[in-house]
């Protein structure tokens, strides 16, 4: 099995100049959700996401060869220009777990400065953008030091593989427009180990496509995604869920290829509610939705029925509602969002996001 372990990636410290690398990487929204995993962050079912734009993490990685022979990872870390010990420890643990892939990390003094475009307390999961940005920096560093990643495809694949080890859903953020993660007979080249681009497999309507994120609550989640994945291990509906997700992939791919928004939207809503019903039927059970999330869902459905506009919702592992629609109806939909949904949000907060072109080196 591909694992990217490479003991040869060792530098001659005397020959390496200090340098820096920076990447901006977006978050992504899964339409078919990844919920349940095995082994080292491998998914129990394939998932498919839209790559976002305005919710991103920017990460600067500075490096210089160590003067000492110390083999511990040397890491200085700041988040929004402030030292952040809990985040530093998380990143340090992650870097330590991938020294078989990047053995040269032990030979450098590293300084990571990172920040998100969206407010820290917006209730937006940042692990996908943060872990993909970091993985891209590490692969660029390998490329800079060893010139080993021969083309863009090899670079993206390794970045996606490494991002996955940090946070499963992060592996999908590497690609523009849309990405698929998880082995499926529906798509040649699909893998549990990394995501692949679906940009050329989806209709142009998804290239001008919006996701307004309505902030129902910014309170910290009572149950983390890590714990949620864990609860799938003994979930009474687990096998039915994985079978269902695999079956749905066929229909979602077809709908996205054709630009069939009705079929796409039905699937998006069904998956969002399935994810939350799995949480509600876990043991122990938990609920992340808020009363206002449900009220917003009702209003989106009523608006769709009355206006006949293709406006649908999705949810991540939290109470915030993602409102999805094509760019051609933005003026009408924004009126609806601002008049009918915004007042239901915490401090009337919502974020405007849209499908984008993936990460950029900055
Ligand atoms: O990547 P994780 O381990 O934070 O899990 C994310 C799971 C969902 O966001 C709920 C679904 C998904 O596929 O992104």
mmCIF file of C-alpha atoms and ligand atoms in Angstrom:
data_model
loop_
_atom_site.group_PDB
_atom_site.id
_atom_site.type_symbol
_atom_site.label_atom_id
_atom_site.label_comp_id
_atom_site.label_asym_id
_atom_site.label_seq_id
_atom_site.Cartn_x
_atom_site.Cartn_y
_atom_site.Cartn_z
ATOM 1 C CA UNK A 1 0.000 0.000 0.000
ATOM 2 C CA UNK A 2 1.225 3.504 -0.876
ATOM 3 C CA UNK A 3 2.567 5.129 2.308
ATOM 4 C CA UNK A 4 5.160 7.677 1.124
ATOM 5 C CA UNK A 5 7.705 6.594 3.763
ATOM 6 C CA UNK A 6 11.102 7.715 2.464
ATOM 7 C CA UNK A 7 14.221 7.451 4.670
ATOM 8 C CA UNK A 8 16.289 9.103 1.909
ATOM 9 C CA UNK A 9 14.790 12.545 2.435
ATOM 10 C CA UNK A 10 17.672 13.720 4.617
ATOM 11 C CA UNK A 11 19.436 17.038 4.059
ATOM 12 C CA UNK A 12 23.079 18.043 4.254
ATOM 13 C CA UNK A 13 22.459 20.746 6.848
ATOM 14 C CA UNK A 14 25.550 22.734 5.883
ATOM 15 C CA UNK A 15 24.217 23.131 2.353
ATOM 16 C CA UNK A 16 20.670 24.307 3.104
ATOM 17 C CA UNK A 17 19.858 28.012 3.270
ATOM 18 C CA UNK A 18 17.034 29.250 5.523
ATOM 19 C CA UNK A 19 13.811 29.867 3.609
ATOM 20 C CA UNK A 20 10.048 30.128 3.785
ATOM 21 C CA UNK A 21 6.935 28.829 2.037
ATOM 22 C CA UNK A 22 3.317 29.974 2.321
ATOM 23 C CA UNK A 23 0.014 28.533 1.132
ATOM 24 C CA UNK A 24 -3.578 29.679 1.312
ATOM 25 C CA UNK A 25 -5.991 26.759 1.342
ATOM 26 C CA UNK A 26 -9.802 26.783 1.484
ATOM 27 C CA UNK A 27 -12.313 24.797 3.460
ATOM 28 C CA UNK A 28 -14.689 22.430 1.661
ATOM 29 C CA UNK A 29 -18.291 21.336 2.042
ATOM 30 C CA UNK A 30 -19.090 17.647 1.649
ATOM 31 C CA UNK A 31 -22.285 16.876 -0.249
ATOM 32 C CA UNK A 32 -21.923 13.127 0.403
ATOM 33 C CA UNK A 33 -20.469 13.028 3.900
ATOM 34 C CA UNK A 34 -17.539 11.136 5.371
ATOM 35 C CA UNK A 35 -18.751 9.866 8.742
ATOM 36 C CA UNK A 36 -17.065 6.780 10.138
ATOM 37 C CA UNK A 37 -13.455 5.743 9.648
ATOM 38 C CA UNK A 38 -10.961 2.925 10.158
ATOM 39 C CA UNK A 39 -7.173 2.473 10.312
ATOM 40 C CA UNK A 40 -5.208 5.683 9.892
ATOM 41 C CA UNK A 41 -7.915 8.091 8.846
ATOM 42 C CA UNK A 42 -9.386 5.894 6.133
ATOM 43 C CA UNK A 43 -13.029 6.498 5.245
ATOM 44 C CA UNK A 44 -15.780 3.899 5.608
ATOM 45 C CA UNK A 45 -17.466 5.349 2.540
ATOM 46 C CA UNK A 46 -16.549 7.635 -0.362
ATOM 47 C CA UNK A 47 -17.381 11.338 -0.010
ATOM 48 C CA UNK A 48 -17.683 14.190 -2.481
ATOM 49 C CA UNK A 49 -17.241 17.879 -1.716
ATOM 50 C CA UNK A 50 -17.354 21.349 -3.208
ATOM 51 C CA UNK A 51 -14.192 23.381 -2.687
ATOM 52 C CA UNK A 52 -14.909 26.756 -1.086
ATOM 53 C CA UNK A 53 -13.127 30.120 -1.479
ATOM 54 C CA UNK A 54 -13.572 32.772 1.149
ATOM 55 C CA UNK A 55 -13.187 30.473 4.179
ATOM 56 C CA UNK A 56 -9.481 29.701 4.068
ATOM 57 C CA UNK A 57 -6.364 29.268 6.190
ATOM 58 C CA UNK A 58 -3.109 30.961 5.328
ATOM 59 C CA UNK A 59 0.032 29.272 6.648
ATOM 60 C CA UNK A 60 3.618 30.484 6.518
ATOM 61 C CA UNK A 61 6.331 27.900 7.168
ATOM 62 C CA UNK A 62 9.816 29.258 7.876
ATOM 63 C CA UNK A 63 12.749 26.880 8.178
ATOM 64 C CA UNK A 64 16.445 26.913 8.852
ATOM 65 C CA UNK A 65 18.890 24.034 9.358
ATOM 66 C CA UNK A 66 19.398 23.117 13.015
ATOM 67 C CA UNK A 67 22.769 23.950 14.491
ATOM 68 C CA UNK A 68 22.497 21.124 17.043
ATOM 69 C CA UNK A 69 22.152 17.406 16.341
ATOM 70 C CA UNK A 70 18.979 17.257 18.446
ATOM 71 C CA UNK A 71 16.409 14.985 16.763
ATOM 72 C CA UNK A 72 13.276 16.353 18.390
ATOM 73 C CA UNK A 73 11.061 18.485 16.206
ATOM 74 C CA UNK A 74 11.786 22.136 16.884
ATOM 75 C CA UNK A 75 8.625 24.201 16.399
ATOM 76 C CA UNK A 76 7.661 27.781 17.093
ATOM 77 C CA UNK A 77 3.983 28.389 16.419
ATOM 78 C CA UNK A 78 1.620 31.335 16.266
ATOM 79 C CA UNK A 79 -2.057 31.694 15.374
ATOM 80 C CA UNK A 80 -3.180 35.183 14.332
ATOM 81 C CA UNK A 81 0.188 36.543 15.473
ATOM 82 C CA UNK A 82 -0.213 35.131 19.006
ATOM 83 C CA UNK A 83 1.490 32.076 20.475
ATOM 84 C CA UNK A 84 -1.099 29.311 20.920
ATOM 85 C CA UNK A 85 0.101 26.347 22.980
ATOM 86 C CA UNK A 86 -2.886 23.970 22.399
ATOM 87 C CA UNK A 87 -2.602 24.449 18.614
ATOM 88 C CA UNK A 88 1.207 24.154 18.769
ATOM 89 C CA UNK A 89 0.919 20.830 20.574
ATOM 90 C CA UNK A 90 -1.588 19.550 18.025
ATOM 91 C CA UNK A 91 0.639 20.518 15.098
ATOM 92 C CA UNK A 92 3.741 19.139 16.841
ATOM 93 C CA UNK A 93 2.016 15.792 17.385
ATOM 94 C CA UNK A 94 0.981 15.739 13.734
ATOM 95 C CA UNK A 95 4.529 16.557 12.525
ATOM 96 C CA UNK A 96 5.963 13.850 14.784
ATOM 97 C CA UNK A 97 3.515 11.351 13.285
ATOM 98 C CA UNK A 98 4.777 12.041 9.739
ATOM 99 C CA UNK A 99 8.558 12.006 10.229
ATOM 100 C CA UNK A 100 8.708 8.722 8.282
ATOM 101 C CA UNK A 101 7.353 10.650 5.301
ATOM 102 C CA UNK A 102 9.422 13.805 5.889
ATOM 103 C CA UNK A 103 12.494 12.716 7.932
ATOM 104 C CA UNK A 104 14.172 16.083 7.233
ATOM 105 C CA UNK A 105 11.698 17.747 9.623
ATOM 106 C CA UNK A 106 13.952 16.588 12.484
ATOM 107 C CA UNK A 107 16.892 18.478 10.962
ATOM 108 C CA UNK A 108 15.260 21.913 10.828
ATOM 109 C CA UNK A 109 14.154 24.684 13.137
ATOM 110 C CA UNK A 110 10.553 25.308 12.066
ATOM 111 C CA UNK A 111 8.377 28.338 12.584
ATOM 112 C CA UNK A 112 4.704 28.173 11.580
ATOM 113 C CA UNK A 113 2.515 31.276 11.503
ATOM 114 C CA UNK A 114 -1.090 30.629 10.605
ATOM 115 C CA UNK A 115 -4.477 32.315 10.549
ATOM 116 C CA UNK A 116 -8.000 31.920 9.165
ATOM 117 C CA UNK A 117 -9.953 34.313 6.957
ATOM 118 C CA UNK A 118 -13.091 33.625 8.975
ATOM 119 C CA UNK A 119 -13.569 34.642 12.602
ATOM 120 C CA UNK A 120 -12.160 32.032 14.966
ATOM 121 C CA UNK A 121 -15.487 31.865 16.806
ATOM 122 C CA UNK A 122 -17.666 31.618 13.703
ATOM 123 C CA UNK A 123 -18.569 28.005 14.367
ATOM 124 C CA UNK A 124 -16.840 27.035 11.115
ATOM 125 C CA UNK A 125 -14.710 23.912 11.199
ATOM 126 C CA UNK A 126 -11.213 24.970 10.241
ATOM 127 C CA UNK A 127 -9.419 21.626 10.243
ATOM 128 C CA UNK A 128 -9.882 21.082 6.481
ATOM 129 C CA UNK A 129 -8.360 24.424 5.507
ATOM 130 C CA UNK A 130 -5.682 24.343 8.224
ATOM 131 C CA UNK A 131 -4.475 20.796 7.598
ATOM 132 C CA UNK A 132 -4.487 21.175 3.814
ATOM 133 C CA UNK A 133 -2.498 24.431 4.041
ATOM 134 C CA UNK A 134 0.070 22.741 6.279
ATOM 135 C CA UNK A 135 0.320 19.656 4.051
ATOM 136 C CA UNK A 136 0.892 21.875 1.006
ATOM 137 C CA UNK A 137 3.676 23.759 2.823
ATOM 138 C CA UNK A 138 5.360 20.457 3.727
ATOM 139 C CA UNK A 139 5.194 19.127 0.169
ATOM 140 C CA UNK A 140 6.536 22.442 -1.189
ATOM 141 C CA UNK A 141 9.372 22.188 1.308
ATOM 142 C CA UNK A 142 10.175 18.666 0.109
ATOM 143 C CA UNK A 143 10.074 19.898 -3.461
ATOM 144 C CA UNK A 144 12.361 22.820 -2.623
ATOM 145 C CA UNK A 145 14.909 20.660 -0.797
ATOM 146 C CA UNK A 146 14.874 17.525 -2.946
ATOM 147 C CA UNK A 147 12.998 18.218 -6.183
ATOM 148 C CA UNK A 148 11.282 14.853 -5.754
ATOM 149 C CA UNK A 149 7.646 15.601 -6.691
ATOM 150 C CA UNK A 150 8.038 15.409 -10.426
ATOM 151 C CA UNK A 151 4.776 16.999 -11.573
ATOM 152 C CA UNK A 152 1.627 18.748 -10.332
ATOM 153 C CA UNK A 153 -0.261 15.484 -10.141
ATOM 154 C CA UNK A 154 2.365 13.876 -7.886
ATOM 155 C CA UNK A 155 2.463 17.032 -5.770
ATOM 156 C CA UNK A 156 -1.328 17.193 -5.336
ATOM 157 C CA UNK A 157 -1.598 13.491 -4.561
ATOM 158 C CA UNK A 158 1.036 13.608 -1.858
ATOM 159 C CA UNK A 159 -0.400 16.840 -0.404
ATOM 160 C CA UNK A 160 -3.821 15.243 -0.262
ATOM 161 C CA UNK A 161 -2.409 12.073 1.349
ATOM 162 C CA UNK A 162 -0.604 14.094 4.029
ATOM 163 C CA UNK A 163 -3.601 16.403 4.626
ATOM 164 C CA UNK A 164 -5.741 13.289 5.188
ATOM 165 C CA UNK A 165 -3.458 12.164 7.996
ATOM 166 C CA UNK A 166 -4.068 15.529 9.690
ATOM 167 C CA UNK A 167 -7.845 15.596 9.205
ATOM 168 C CA UNK A 168 -9.744 13.281 6.861
ATOM 169 C CA UNK A 169 -11.863 15.919 5.150
ATOM 170 C CA UNK A 170 -8.756 18.105 4.552
ATOM 171 C CA UNK A 171 -7.603 15.803 1.746
ATOM 172 C CA UNK A 172 -10.446 17.125 -0.439
ATOM 173 C CA UNK A 173 -9.427 20.817 -0.066
ATOM 174 C CA UNK A 174 -6.385 20.390 -2.339
ATOM 175 C CA UNK A 175 -8.445 20.427 -5.543
ATOM 176 C CA UNK A 176 -10.432 23.098 -7.412
ATOM 177 C CA UNK A 177 -14.247 23.014 -7.722
ATOM 178 C CA UNK A 178 -15.019 19.506 -6.456
ATOM 179 C CA UNK A 179 -13.157 16.519 -5.043
ATOM 180 C CA UNK A 180 -13.864 12.866 -4.370
ATOM 181 C CA UNK A 181 -12.241 10.895 -1.566
ATOM 182 C CA UNK A 182 -12.674 7.168 -1.050
ATOM 183 C CA UNK A 183 -12.478 4.164 -3.308
ATOM 184 C CA UNK A 184 -15.545 3.706 -5.484
ATOM 185 C CA UNK A 185 -16.151 1.624 -8.580
ATOM 186 C CA UNK A 186 -17.904 4.702 -10.009
ATOM 187 C CA UNK A 187 -14.664 6.650 -10.557
ATOM 188 C CA UNK A 188 -11.409 5.312 -11.922
ATOM 189 C CA UNK A 189 -8.396 6.339 -9.845
ATOM 190 C CA UNK A 190 -10.428 6.960 -6.687
ATOM 191 C CA UNK A 191 -8.696 5.980 -3.456
ATOM 192 C CA UNK A 192 -9.162 5.797 0.304
ATOM 193 C CA UNK A 193 -5.653 7.262 0.682
ATOM 194 C CA UNK A 194 -6.125 10.628 -1.031
ATOM 195 C CA UNK A 195 -8.752 12.654 -2.844
ATOM 196 C CA UNK A 196 -8.895 13.285 -6.574
ATOM 197 C CA UNK A 197 -10.125 16.267 -8.562
ATOM 198 C CA UNK A 198 -13.639 16.148 -9.985
ATOM 199 C CA UNK A 199 -13.387 19.600 -11.577
ATOM 200 C CA UNK A 200 -13.647 18.154 -15.091
ATOM 201 C CA UNK A 201 -16.477 15.796 -14.155
ATOM 202 C CA UNK A 202 -19.016 18.379 -13.024
ATOM 203 C CA UNK A 203 -21.274 20.694 -15.000
ATOM 204 C CA UNK A 204 -20.256 24.341 -15.413
ATOM 205 C CA UNK A 205 -23.137 25.431 -13.192
ATOM 206 C CA UNK A 206 -21.025 24.304 -10.199
ATOM 207 C CA UNK A 207 -18.215 26.656 -11.179
ATOM 208 C CA UNK A 208 -20.380 29.665 -10.344
ATOM 209 C CA UNK A 209 -22.065 28.307 -7.252
ATOM 210 C CA UNK A 210 -22.687 29.840 -3.841
ATOM 211 C CA UNK A 211 -22.648 28.669 -0.251
ATOM 212 C CA UNK A 212 -23.910 31.241 2.248
ATOM 213 C CA UNK A 213 -23.098 29.999 5.729
ATOM 214 C CA UNK A 214 -25.711 31.066 8.275
ATOM 215 C CA UNK A 215 -24.270 31.113 11.775
ATOM 216 C CA UNK A 216 -26.926 29.630 14.065
ATOM 217 C CA UNK A 217 -24.448 29.362 16.932
ATOM 218 C CA UNK A 218 -20.761 29.905 17.586
ATOM 219 C CA UNK A 219 -20.690 27.847 20.789
ATOM 220 C CA UNK A 220 -18.016 25.132 20.867
ATOM 221 C CA UNK A 221 -19.340 21.716 19.847
ATOM 222 C CA UNK A 222 -20.217 19.460 22.762
ATOM 223 C CA UNK A 223 -19.008 16.410 20.830
ATOM 224 C CA UNK A 224 -15.997 16.633 18.503
ATOM 225 C CA UNK A 225 -15.948 15.147 15.005
ATOM 226 C CA UNK A 226 -13.293 12.722 16.211
ATOM 227 C CA UNK A 227 -15.688 11.407 18.888
ATOM 228 C CA UNK A 228 -18.541 11.394 16.360
ATOM 229 C CA UNK A 229 -16.573 9.205 13.935
ATOM 230 C CA UNK A 230 -15.785 6.917 16.888
ATOM 231 C CA UNK A 231 -19.455 6.515 17.752
ATOM 232 C CA UNK A 232 -20.050 5.070 14.279
ATOM 233 C CA UNK A 233 -18.008 1.987 15.270
ATOM 234 C CA UNK A 234 -20.862 0.526 17.313
ATOM 235 C CA UNK A 235 -23.697 2.355 15.637
ATOM 236 C CA UNK A 236 -26.737 0.155 14.933
ATOM 237 C CA UNK A 237 -27.201 1.792 11.501
ATOM 238 C CA UNK A 238 -23.519 1.910 10.508
ATOM 239 C CA UNK A 239 -23.537 -0.770 7.801
ATOM 240 C CA UNK A 240 -26.782 0.539 6.295
ATOM 241 C CA UNK A 241 -25.272 4.031 6.287
ATOM 242 C CA UNK A 242 -22.098 2.999 4.433
ATOM 243 C CA UNK A 243 -24.102 1.021 1.867
ATOM 244 C CA UNK A 244 -26.453 3.958 1.369
ATOM 245 C CA UNK A 245 -23.602 6.467 0.893
ATOM 246 C CA UNK A 246 -21.933 4.210 -1.685
ATOM 247 C CA UNK A 247 -25.218 3.816 -3.571
ATOM 248 C CA UNK A 248 -25.917 7.560 -3.494
ATOM 249 C CA UNK A 249 -22.508 8.379 -5.010
ATOM 250 C CA UNK A 250 -23.655 7.022 -8.364
ATOM 251 C CA UNK A 251 -26.687 9.331 -8.420
ATOM 252 C CA UNK A 252 -24.829 12.389 -7.156
ATOM 253 C CA UNK A 253 -22.114 11.996 -9.791
ATOM 254 C CA UNK A 254 -24.743 11.736 -12.484
ATOM 255 C CA UNK A 255 -26.624 14.800 -11.200
ATOM 256 C CA UNK A 256 -23.443 16.868 -10.976
ATOM 257 C CA UNK A 257 -22.322 15.864 -14.430
ATOM 258 C CA UNK A 258 -25.648 16.855 -15.947
ATOM 259 C CA UNK A 259 -26.078 19.972 -13.813
ATOM 260 C CA UNK A 260 -29.348 18.550 -12.473
ATOM 261 C CA UNK A 261 -29.766 20.886 -9.503
ATOM 262 C CA UNK A 262 -32.937 19.284 -8.245
ATOM 263 C CA UNK A 263 -31.326 15.861 -7.919
ATOM 264 C CA UNK A 264 -28.151 17.446 -6.501
ATOM 265 C CA UNK A 265 -30.088 19.481 -3.947
ATOM 266 C CA UNK A 266 -32.237 16.574 -2.797
ATOM 267 C CA UNK A 267 -29.077 14.585 -2.202
ATOM 268 C CA UNK A 268 -27.359 17.451 -0.368
ATOM 269 C CA UNK A 269 -30.300 17.875 2.012
ATOM 270 C CA UNK A 270 -30.763 14.167 2.530
ATOM 271 C CA UNK A 271 -27.075 13.711 3.373
ATOM 272 C CA UNK A 272 -27.052 16.667 5.778
ATOM 273 C CA UNK A 273 -30.039 15.313 7.683
ATOM 274 C CA UNK A 274 -28.679 11.757 7.564
ATOM 275 C CA UNK A 275 -25.435 12.948 9.185
ATOM 276 C CA UNK A 276 -27.354 14.586 12.014
ATOM 277 C CA UNK A 277 -29.738 11.676 12.428
ATOM 278 C CA UNK A 278 -26.703 9.403 12.855
ATOM 279 C CA UNK A 279 -25.581 11.682 15.693
ATOM 280 C CA UNK A 280 -29.035 11.618 17.268
ATOM 281 C CA UNK A 281 -29.189 7.822 17.087
ATOM 282 C CA UNK A 282 -25.628 7.248 18.385
ATOM 283 C CA UNK A 283 -25.056 5.785 21.827
ATOM 284 C CA UNK A 284 -24.721 8.156 23.624
ATOM 285 C CA UNK A 285 -26.985 10.300 21.521
ATOM 286 C CA UNK A 286 -26.265 13.936 20.847
ATOM 287 C CA UNK A 287 -27.799 16.847 18.967
ATOM 288 C CA UNK A 288 -25.784 19.630 17.347
ATOM 289 C CA UNK A 289 -28.700 21.334 15.603
ATOM 290 C CA UNK A 290 -30.288 24.389 17.232
ATOM 291 C CA UNK A 291 -33.952 25.419 17.109
ATOM 292 C CA UNK A 292 -33.002 28.187 14.674
ATOM 293 C CA UNK A 293 -31.270 25.683 12.385
ATOM 294 C CA UNK A 294 -34.605 23.881 11.995
ATOM 295 C CA UNK A 295 -36.478 27.137 11.483
ATOM 296 C CA UNK A 296 -34.009 28.105 8.742
ATOM 297 C CA UNK A 297 -34.442 24.699 7.071
ATOM 298 C CA UNK A 298 -38.212 25.232 7.041
ATOM 299 C CA UNK A 299 -37.779 28.669 5.522
ATOM 300 C CA UNK A 300 -35.391 27.465 2.800
ATOM 301 C CA UNK A 301 -37.859 24.752 1.807
ATOM 302 C CA UNK A 302 -40.801 27.156 1.823
ATOM 303 C CA UNK A 303 -38.865 29.720 -0.226
ATOM 304 C CA UNK A 304 -37.931 27.053 -2.767
ATOM 305 C CA UNK A 305 -41.509 25.910 -3.101
ATOM 306 C CA UNK A 306 -42.858 29.408 -3.522
ATOM 307 C CA UNK A 307 -40.119 30.938 -5.713
ATOM 308 C CA UNK A 308 -39.283 27.750 -7.659
ATOM 309 C CA UNK A 309 -35.625 28.751 -7.329
ATOM 310 C CA UNK A 310 -33.073 25.929 -6.957
ATOM 311 C CA UNK A 311 -31.962 26.785 -3.407
ATOM 312 C CA UNK A 312 -30.921 23.923 -1.141
ATOM 313 C CA UNK A 313 -29.221 23.473 2.196
ATOM 314 C CA UNK A 314 -26.465 21.380 3.674
ATOM 315 C CA UNK A 315 -24.959 21.077 7.149
ATOM 316 C CA UNK A 316 -21.550 20.213 8.489
ATOM 317 C CA UNK A 317 -21.024 18.669 11.913
ATOM 318 C CA UNK A 318 -22.548 21.728 13.580
ATOM 319 C CA UNK A 319 -25.668 23.927 13.732
ATOM 320 C CA UNK A 320 -24.773 26.352 10.923
ATOM 321 C CA UNK A 321 -26.794 26.164 7.739
ATOM 322 C CA UNK A 322 -25.093 26.152 4.333
ATOM 323 C CA UNK A 323 -27.423 27.630 1.709
ATOM 324 C CA UNK A 324 -26.491 26.457 -1.786
ATOM 325 C CA UNK A 325 -27.530 28.027 -5.084
ATOM 326 C CA UNK A 326 -26.195 28.922 -8.552
ATOM 327 C CA UNK A 327 -24.713 32.383 -9.200
ATOM 328 C CA UNK A 328 -27.398 33.286 -11.747
ATOM 329 C CA UNK A 329 -30.003 33.808 -8.983
ATOM 330 C CA UNK A 330 -27.754 35.513 -6.438
ATOM 331 C CA UNK A 331 -29.722 38.776 -6.291
ATOM 332 C CA UNK A 332 -33.051 37.164 -5.435
ATOM 333 C CA UNK A 333 -31.561 34.644 -3.034
ATOM 334 C CA UNK A 334 -29.488 37.197 -1.114
ATOM 335 C CA UNK A 335 -32.669 39.190 -0.480
ATOM 336 C CA UNK A 336 -34.266 36.086 0.979
ATOM 337 C CA UNK A 337 -31.161 35.215 3.010
ATOM 338 C CA UNK A 338 -30.832 38.681 4.467
ATOM 339 C CA UNK A 339 -34.527 39.216 5.180
ATOM 340 C CA UNK A 340 -35.548 35.786 6.365
ATOM 341 C CA UNK A 341 -32.486 33.889 7.562
ATOM 342 C CA UNK A 342 -30.052 36.474 8.857
ATOM 343 C CA UNK A 343 -32.344 37.554 11.727
ATOM 344 C CA UNK A 344 -32.242 33.945 12.988
ATOM 345 C CA UNK A 345 -28.434 33.972 13.239
ATOM 346 C CA UNK A 346 -26.260 34.685 16.229
ATOM 347 C CA UNK A 347 -25.573 38.417 16.038
ATOM 348 C CA UNK A 348 -27.170 38.253 12.562
ATOM 349 C CA UNK A 349 -23.926 36.739 11.278
ATOM 350 C CA UNK A 350 -23.513 34.938 7.994
ATOM 351 C CA UNK A 351 -20.550 34.295 5.703
ATOM 352 C CA UNK A 352 -20.633 34.526 1.935
ATOM 353 C CA UNK A 353 -18.699 31.733 0.323
ATOM 354 C CA UNK A 354 -18.629 30.167 -3.130
ATOM 355 C CA UNK A 355 -17.061 27.338 -5.091
ATOM 356 C CA UNK A 356 -13.458 28.158 -5.902
ATOM 357 C CA UNK A 357 -10.238 27.240 -7.599
ATOM 358 C CA UNK A 358 -8.509 25.543 -4.675
ATOM 359 C CA UNK A 359 -5.312 26.414 -2.821
ATOM 360 C CA UNK A 360 -2.750 29.006 -3.956
ATOM 361 C CA UNK A 361 0.863 29.422 -3.018
ATOM 362 C CA UNK A 362 1.317 32.973 -1.694
HETATM 363 O O1 LIG B 1 -12.304 15.584 8.735
HETATM 364 P P1 LIG B 1 -13.013 15.346 10.013
HETATM 365 O O2 LIG B 1 -12.439 14.196 10.770
HETATM 366 O O3 LIG B 1 -13.114 16.628 10.826
HETATM 367 O O4 LIG B 1 -14.528 14.913 9.696
HETATM 368 C C1 LIG B 1 -15.399 15.753 9.002
HETATM 369 C C2 LIG B 1 -16.708 15.139 8.812
HETATM 370 C C3 LIG B 1 -17.774 16.022 8.176
HETATM 371 O O5 LIG B 1 -17.330 17.361 8.021
HETATM 372 C C4 LIG B 1 -19.003 16.029 9.045
HETATM 373 C C5 LIG B 1 -18.167 15.457 6.820
HETATM 374 C C6 LIG B 1 -17.190 15.628 5.698
HETATM 375 O O6 LIG B 1 -17.125 14.725 4.863
HETATM 376 O O7 LIG B 1 -16.521 16.667 5.624
#
